[in-house]
Coordinates of C-alpha atoms and ligand atoms in Angstrom, one line a residue:
M1 CA 71.2 113.6 127.4
S2 CA 74.5 113.8 125.4
K3 CA 75.5 116.7 123.6
S4 CA 73.9 115.8 120.2
K5 CA 71.1 114.9 122.3
R6 CA 71.1 111.3 121.6
A7 CA 69.5 108.8 123.9
V8 CA 71.9 107.4 126.8
R9 CA 71.9 104.8 129.0
P10 CA 70.6 105.7 132.8
Q11 CA 74.0 105.6 134.3
T12 CA 75.0 108.4 131.8
A13 CA 71.5 110.5 131.9
L14 CA 72.3 110.4 135.7
V15 CA 75.6 112.5 135.1
H16 CA 74.6 114.9 132.4
G17 CA 70.8 114.6 132.2
G18 CA 68.8 118.2 132.6
T19 CA 72.2 120.2 132.9
L20 CA 71.6 123.9 132.2
R21 CA 74.5 125.6 131.6
S22 CA 75.1 129.1 132.1
G23 CA 77.2 131.5 130.0
F24 CA 80.1 130.9 132.1
G25 CA 80.3 127.4 131.2
E26 CA 80.6 125.5 134.4
T27 CA 81.5 121.9 134.6
S28 CA 79.4 121.2 137.6
E29 CA 75.7 122.5 138.1
A30 CA 75.2 125.8 139.4
I31 CA 73.2 126.7 142.5
Y32 CA 70.9 129.5 141.3
L33 CA 70.1 130.7 145.0
T34 CA 67.4 133.2 144.1
Q35 CA 63.9 134.0 144.8
G36 CA 62.9 135.8 141.6
F37 CA 63.9 136.6 138.1
V38 CA 64.2 140.5 136.5
Y39 CA 62.8 141.4 133.1
D40 CA 64.5 143.5 130.6
T41 CA 61.2 145.5 130.0
A42 CA 57.7 145.6 131.3
E43 CA 56.5 143.9 127.9
A44 CA 58.9 141.0 128.8
A45 CA 57.4 140.8 132.1
E46 CA 53.8 140.5 130.8
A47 CA 54.9 138.0 128.0
R48 CA 56.4 135.9 130.5
F49 CA 53.2 136.0 132.6
K50 CA 51.1 135.2 129.8
G51 CA 53.3 132.0 128.7
E52 CA 54.3 133.7 125.8
S53 CA 57.9 133.6 126.6
P54 CA 59.9 130.9 128.2
G55 CA 61.7 131.7 131.3
F56 CA 61.3 131.5 135.3
I57 CA 59.2 133.8 137.1
Y58 CA 59.3 132.8 140.8
S59 CA 61.2 130.0 142.5
R60 CA 58.1 128.7 144.4
Y61 CA 57.0 127.9 140.9
A62 CA 60.0 126.8 139.2
N63 CA 64.1 127.6 139.3
P64 CA 66.7 126.4 137.1
T65 CA 68.4 124.2 139.7
V66 CA 65.3 122.6 140.6
D67 CA 64.7 122.3 137.1
M68 CA 67.7 120.4 136.6
F69 CA 67.1 118.0 139.2
E70 CA 63.5 117.5 137.8
R71 CA 64.8 117.0 134.2
R72 CA 67.3 114.4 135.3
M73 CA 64.8 112.3 137.5
C74 CA 62.4 112.3 134.2
A75 CA 65.3 111.0 132.1
L76 CA 65.8 108.2 134.9
E77 CA 62.5 107.5 135.3
G78 CA 61.0 107.6 131.8
A79 CA 58.6 110.2 132.8
E80 CA 57.6 113.2 130.8
E81 CA 57.0 115.6 133.8
A82 CA 58.0 116.0 137.3
R83 CA 57.6 118.4 140.4
A84 CA 60.3 118.3 142.9
M85 CA 59.4 119.0 146.6
S86 CA 60.7 119.9 149.8
S87 CA 60.5 116.2 151.2
G88 CA 59.1 113.0 150.5
M89 CA 56.2 113.7 152.4
A90 CA 55.2 116.9 150.7
A91 CA 55.5 114.8 147.6
V92 CA 53.3 111.7 148.7
A93 CA 50.7 114.2 150.3
S94 CA 50.6 116.5 147.0
A95 CA 50.4 113.4 144.7
L96 CA 47.5 111.8 146.8
L97 CA 45.6 115.0 147.6
C98 CA 45.6 116.2 144.0
S99 CA 44.2 113.0 142.7
V100 CA 40.8 113.0 144.8
K101 CA 37.9 115.0 146.0
A102 CA 35.4 115.0 148.6
G103 CA 33.3 111.8 147.9
D104 CA 36.0 109.9 146.2
H105 CA 37.2 106.6 147.5
V106 CA 41.0 105.5 147.9
I107 CA 42.3 102.0 148.6
A108 CA 45.9 101.7 150.0
A109 CA 47.8 98.6 150.9
R110 CA 48.1 98.7 154.7
A111 CA 52.0 98.3 154.9
L112 CA 52.8 102.1 154.5
F113 CA 55.5 104.4 155.9
G114 CA 54.1 106.1 158.9
S115 CA 53.1 109.3 157.7
C116 CA 51.7 107.9 154.4
R117 CA 49.4 105.8 156.3
W118 CA 48.3 108.9 158.5
I119 CA 47.4 110.6 155.3
V120 CA 45.3 107.7 154.1
E121 CA 43.8 106.8 157.3
T122 CA 43.4 110.1 159.1
L123 CA 43.9 113.2 157.1
M124 CA 41.5 112.1 153.9
P125 CA 38.5 111.1 155.8
R126 CA 38.3 114.5 157.5
Y127 CA 37.9 115.9 154.0
G128 CA 35.2 113.6 153.1
I129 CA 37.6 111.2 151.2
E130 CA 36.6 107.4 152.3
S131 CA 39.8 105.3 152.4
T132 CA 40.1 101.5 152.7
L133 CA 43.5 99.6 153.8
V134 CA 43.9 96.3 152.7
D135 CA 46.7 93.4 152.5
G136 CA 48.1 94.6 149.4
T137 CA 50.1 91.1 148.6
D138 CA 46.7 89.5 147.4
I139 CA 45.2 91.5 144.3
G140 CA 41.8 89.7 145.7
N141 CA 41.9 92.3 148.4
W142 CA 42.0 95.1 146.3
E143 CA 39.2 93.9 143.9
E144 CA 37.0 93.3 147.0
A145 CA 37.6 96.8 148.1
V146 CA 36.6 98.5 145.1
R147 CA 33.4 100.7 145.4
P148 CA 31.8 102.8 142.6
N149 CA 33.5 105.7 143.9
T150 CA 37.2 104.5 143.9
K151 CA 39.6 106.8 142.2
L152 CA 42.8 106.3 143.6
F153 CA 45.0 103.1 144.4
F154 CA 48.4 103.7 146.5
L155 CA 51.0 101.5 147.5
E156 CA 54.6 101.1 148.5
S157 CA 56.7 98.0 147.5
P158 CA 58.9 96.6 148.8
T159 CA 57.0 97.9 152.0
N160 CA 58.5 99.3 155.0
P161 CA 60.0 97.7 157.1
T162 CA 59.0 94.0 156.4
L163 CA 60.3 94.4 152.8
E164 CA 56.7 92.8 151.2
V165 CA 56.5 93.1 147.3
I166 CA 53.1 93.8 145.8
D167 CA 52.3 93.2 142.2
I168 CA 52.4 96.5 140.7
A169 CA 51.0 95.3 137.0
A170 CA 48.1 93.7 138.7
V171 CA 47.2 96.7 140.8
A172 CA 47.7 99.0 137.8
G173 CA 45.5 96.7 135.5
L174 CA 42.7 96.8 138.4
A175 CA 43.1 100.6 138.4
N176 CA 42.9 100.8 134.5
S177 CA 40.0 98.5 134.2
I178 CA 37.7 101.1 136.7
G179 CA 39.3 104.4 135.2
A180 CA 41.2 104.9 138.9
K181 CA 44.7 106.1 139.0
L182 CA 47.8 104.0 140.8
V183 CA 50.3 106.2 142.8
V184 CA 53.6 104.1 143.8
D185 CA 55.9 105.2 146.3
N186 CA 59.1 103.5 145.3
V187 CA 61.5 104.8 147.7
F188 CA 62.5 101.3 148.9
A189 CA 63.2 99.9 145.1
T190 CA 65.0 103.1 144.3
P191 CA 64.2 104.2 140.4
L192 CA 67.2 101.8 139.5
Q193 CA 65.6 98.8 140.6
Q194 CA 62.0 98.9 139.8
K195 CA 60.2 101.2 137.1
P196 CA 56.5 101.8 138.2
L197 CA 55.5 103.4 135.3
E198 CA 56.7 100.6 132.9
L199 CA 54.5 98.4 135.0
G200 CA 51.5 100.5 134.5
A201 CA 51.4 103.0 137.4
H202 CA 50.2 106.6 136.6
V203 CA 52.0 108.4 139.1
V204 CA 55.6 107.8 141.1
V205 CA 56.8 109.4 144.2
Y206 CA 60.1 109.6 145.9
S207 CA 61.8 110.8 149.1
A208 CA 65.0 111.9 147.6
T209 CA 65.9 111.9 151.3
K210 CA 66.9 108.4 151.0
H211 CA 69.2 107.0 148.3
I212 CA 69.2 109.7 145.9
D213 CA 70.8 112.1 148.2
G214 CA 72.5 108.9 149.7
Q215 CA 74.7 110.7 151.9
G216 CA 72.1 111.8 154.8
R217 CA 72.4 115.7 154.0
C218 CA 69.0 117.2 153.0
L219 CA 65.3 116.3 152.7
G220 CA 63.7 116.4 149.5
G221 CA 60.8 114.7 147.2
I222 CA 59.4 114.6 143.8
V223 CA 56.2 113.5 141.8
L224 CA 56.6 112.2 138.4
S225 CA 54.0 111.3 136.0
D226 CA 53.0 112.1 132.4
K227 CA 52.5 115.8 131.3
A228 CA 48.9 115.9 131.2
W229 CA 48.5 114.4 134.9
I230 CA 50.9 116.9 136.1
D231 CA 49.1 120.0 134.2
E232 CA 45.5 118.9 135.4
N233 CA 46.1 117.4 138.9
L234 CA 49.4 118.8 140.6
H235 CA 50.3 122.2 138.6
D236 CA 48.1 124.8 140.1
Y237 CA 48.0 122.8 143.6
F238 CA 51.9 123.1 143.9
R239 CA 52.3 126.7 142.5
H240 CA 49.4 127.9 145.2
T241 CA 50.4 125.8 148.1
G242 CA 54.3 126.0 147.9
P243 CA 55.8 122.8 148.8
S244 CA 58.8 123.7 146.7
L245 CA 62.2 122.2 147.1
S246 CA 65.1 124.5 147.9
P247 CA 67.6 125.2 144.9
F248 CA 70.5 124.2 147.3
N249 CA 69.0 120.8 148.3
A250 CA 68.4 120.4 144.4
W251 CA 71.9 120.9 143.8
T252 CA 72.8 118.5 146.7
L253 CA 70.3 115.7 145.0
L254 CA 71.7 116.3 141.6
K255 CA 75.3 115.7 142.9
G256 CA 73.5 112.5 144.8
L257 CA 72.1 111.2 141.3
E258 CA 75.6 111.4 139.8
T259 CA 76.8 108.4 142.1
L260 CA 73.4 106.7 142.5
P261 CA 73.9 103.5 140.4
V262 CA 77.3 103.0 141.8
R263 CA 76.1 103.6 145.5
V264 CA 72.8 101.3 145.1
R265 CA 74.9 98.4 143.2
Q266 CA 77.4 98.5 146.1
Q267 CA 74.8 98.8 148.8
T268 CA 72.5 95.9 147.4
E269 CA 75.8 93.5 147.0
S270 CA 76.7 93.8 150.4
A271 CA 73.1 93.8 151.7
A272 CA 72.5 90.4 149.7
R273 CA 75.7 89.2 151.4
I274 CA 74.6 90.2 154.8
A275 CA 71.1 88.9 154.3
D276 CA 72.7 85.2 153.6
F277 CA 74.8 85.7 156.8
L278 CA 71.9 86.5 158.8
A279 CA 69.9 83.9 157.6
S280 CA 72.5 81.4 158.4
Q281 CA 72.6 82.5 162.4
K282 CA 70.9 80.4 165.1
K283 CA 69.9 83.9 167.0
V284 CA 68.0 85.1 164.0
A285 CA 64.5 83.9 163.7
R286 CA 63.6 85.3 160.4
V287 CA 65.3 87.1 157.3
I288 CA 63.3 88.8 154.8
Y289 CA 65.1 90.0 151.6
P290 CA 63.9 90.5 148.3
G291 CA 66.5 88.7 146.2
R292 CA 66.5 85.7 148.6
A293 CA 64.5 82.5 147.3
D294 CA 62.9 82.5 150.3
H295 CA 61.2 85.8 150.3
P296 CA 57.4 85.7 150.6
Q297 CA 56.8 87.0 146.9
A298 CA 59.9 86.0 145.3
D299 CA 58.1 85.3 142.2
I300 CA 56.9 88.8 141.9
V301 CA 60.3 90.2 142.8
K302 CA 61.7 88.5 139.8
K303 CA 58.6 89.8 137.7
Q304 CA 59.2 93.6 138.6
M305 CA 62.5 94.3 140.2
S306 CA 66.0 94.3 138.6
G307 CA 68.0 94.0 141.8
G308 CA 67.5 93.1 145.5
S309 CA 67.3 95.7 147.9
T310 CA 69.6 97.8 150.1
L311 CA 67.5 96.9 153.2
I312 CA 67.2 93.8 155.2
C313 CA 64.3 92.9 157.4
F314 CA 64.9 90.1 160.2
D315 CA 63.6 89.3 163.1
M316 CA 65.6 88.3 166.6
K317 CA 63.8 86.3 169.3
G318 CA 62.2 89.4 171.3
K319 CA 62.9 92.9 172.0
G320 CA 65.8 92.0 174.6
E321 CA 67.9 90.4 172.0
A322 CA 67.1 93.1 169.3
F323 CA 68.2 95.8 171.7
R324 CA 71.2 94.2 172.7
L325 CA 72.3 93.4 169.3
Q326 CA 71.7 97.2 168.4
N327 CA 73.6 98.6 171.3
A328 CA 76.4 96.1 170.8
L329 CA 77.2 97.2 167.0
D330 CA 80.1 99.3 166.5
I331 CA 79.8 100.4 163.0
V332 CA 76.4 100.3 162.1
R333 CA 74.4 103.3 163.8
I334 CA 71.2 103.1 165.5
S335 CA 68.9 105.6 163.4
N336 CA 65.4 105.3 162.0
N337 CA 66.8 106.9 158.4
L338 CA 67.7 104.6 155.4
G339 CA 69.4 104.6 152.2
D340 CA 72.5 106.3 153.5
A341 CA 76.2 105.8 152.8
K342 CA 76.2 104.8 156.6
S343 CA 74.8 101.7 157.7
L344 CA 71.7 102.4 160.1
I345 CA 69.7 100.0 162.0
T346 CA 66.3 100.3 163.6
H347 CA 63.7 98.8 165.8
P348 CA 60.6 99.6 164.0
Q349 CA 58.0 98.8 167.0
T350 CA 59.3 101.6 169.1
T351 CA 60.4 104.1 166.6
T352 CA 59.1 104.4 163.2
H353 CA 56.1 102.1 163.5
K354 CA 55.4 102.9 167.3
N355 CA 51.9 104.8 166.8
L356 CA 50.5 101.6 165.3
S357 CA 48.3 99.6 167.4
D358 CA 49.2 96.1 168.4
A359 CA 47.0 94.7 166.1
A360 CA 48.5 96.5 163.2
H361 CA 52.0 95.7 164.0
A362 CA 50.7 92.1 164.3
E363 CA 48.8 92.2 160.6
L364 CA 52.0 93.8 159.5
G365 CA 54.7 91.2 161.0
I366 CA 56.2 93.9 163.2
G367 CA 57.4 91.9 165.7
A368 CA 59.2 92.8 169.1
G369 CA 62.5 91.3 167.8
T370 CA 61.9 92.8 164.2
L371 CA 64.9 94.9 163.0
R372 CA 65.4 96.7 159.7
L373 CA 69.0 97.4 158.6
S374 CA 69.9 99.9 155.9
V375 CA 73.0 98.8 154.5
G376 CA 75.6 101.5 153.6
L377 CA 78.8 101.9 151.7
E378 CA 81.4 100.5 154.1
D379 CA 83.5 97.5 153.5
T380 CA 81.0 94.6 153.8
D381 CA 83.4 92.5 155.9
D382 CA 83.7 95.2 158.3
L383 CA 79.8 95.3 158.4
L384 CA 79.8 91.3 158.4
E385 CA 82.4 91.4 161.6
D386 CA 80.3 94.0 163.3
L387 CA 77.0 92.0 163.1
D388 CA 78.8 88.8 164.2
R389 CA 80.1 90.3 167.3
A390 CA 76.9 92.1 168.1
L391 CA 74.9 88.8 167.5
A392 CA 77.4 87.0 170.2
A393 CA 76.6 89.8 172.7
A394 CA 72.9 89.5 172.0
Ligands
PLP1 C1 61.3 108.2 154.1 C2 59.8 107.9 153.5 C3 59.1 109.2 153.0 C4 59.1 110.1 153.6 O1 59.9 111.0 153.2 P1 60.5 112.4 153.9 O2 61.5 112.8 152.7 O3 61.2 111.9 155.0 O4 59.5 113.5 154.1 C5 57.8 108.4 152.4 N1 57.7 106.9 151.9 C6 58.7 106.4 152.2 C7 58.6 104.7 151.7 C8 59.8 106.7 153.0 O5 61.0 105.8 153.1

């Protein structure tokens, strides 16, 4: 927000949004590394606890630095309310578990980040919450899976690692038609390239560990929605189970938000060039990149995303070729993380997705030669030369 509180564009909101300046008038956001807060009088403490006077009580509930991060994310996402969390998984688990109770049914797209899939497939049934995993790219599969007790839909788009794109507006429409909620994990798209709330989703979650930090420093997550949903579903759970974000990490993430648009723009431009280069290589069997005309859901990409992606999925012939390529890279590092300033490559079948069965790998298109490349901020020409050299060695 500007000084006059006039509405501003996202790139400006990411620099100024949510700033709470102390009496010292500091330029950069302050780190309020405190557990608690003091009250001048017993009456003031009583009023604060009754909710009759505004202010902070305890950093498990809320903290000024964390609050700045939440406000800035709300401004970017167009959400009314948010709760920042200690990791992306704390955010996903909270958003999902707060939306259902024993006896309810959840439908999720089967192409999910490994830990997200474990929550839906393994944890929820332990508490009497039924779940069905579907191929999310066909709306017919979602419709067929609906039961009288379906209360929640969950998806990630683009998906990890094969960058499938799911029609968020179509799934949101189905959820609305049966009075269920749709939670979208928007990590791969970033808050800049896809707006799930505008597409009809009820709740958006992020691992802020990825592009929002963007420089590989700290874990964080956030859940965003309207005020009514947060008040009714998340508020008490959050206060009493304590997945709270550290003020220091919130500060790091605030600094990350200031440069998010510049980084994501550069990384996406670089990724688009690299995807085209890989597609032209004989040793590369397949390239999946949202933004290329040959993406399997190119029409949905056009409809719901404003940019390509900072990630590329591509297939070498087999595991041997994929491993030799990774080992021959000089600038791109082997790591299972993504969204970093440093370019990172991983072999999902033996790392991030190693816990899935062979059948699940086949369903998801995770082959022995599949690689996921997260494009960083290095000079694109250096990255192209690095990949060119490594492909020759593979
Ligand atoms: C990384 C990631 C998560 C989990 O985030 P953490 O911060 O590592 O807990 C969840 N969903 C997606 C899509 C991710 O990429």
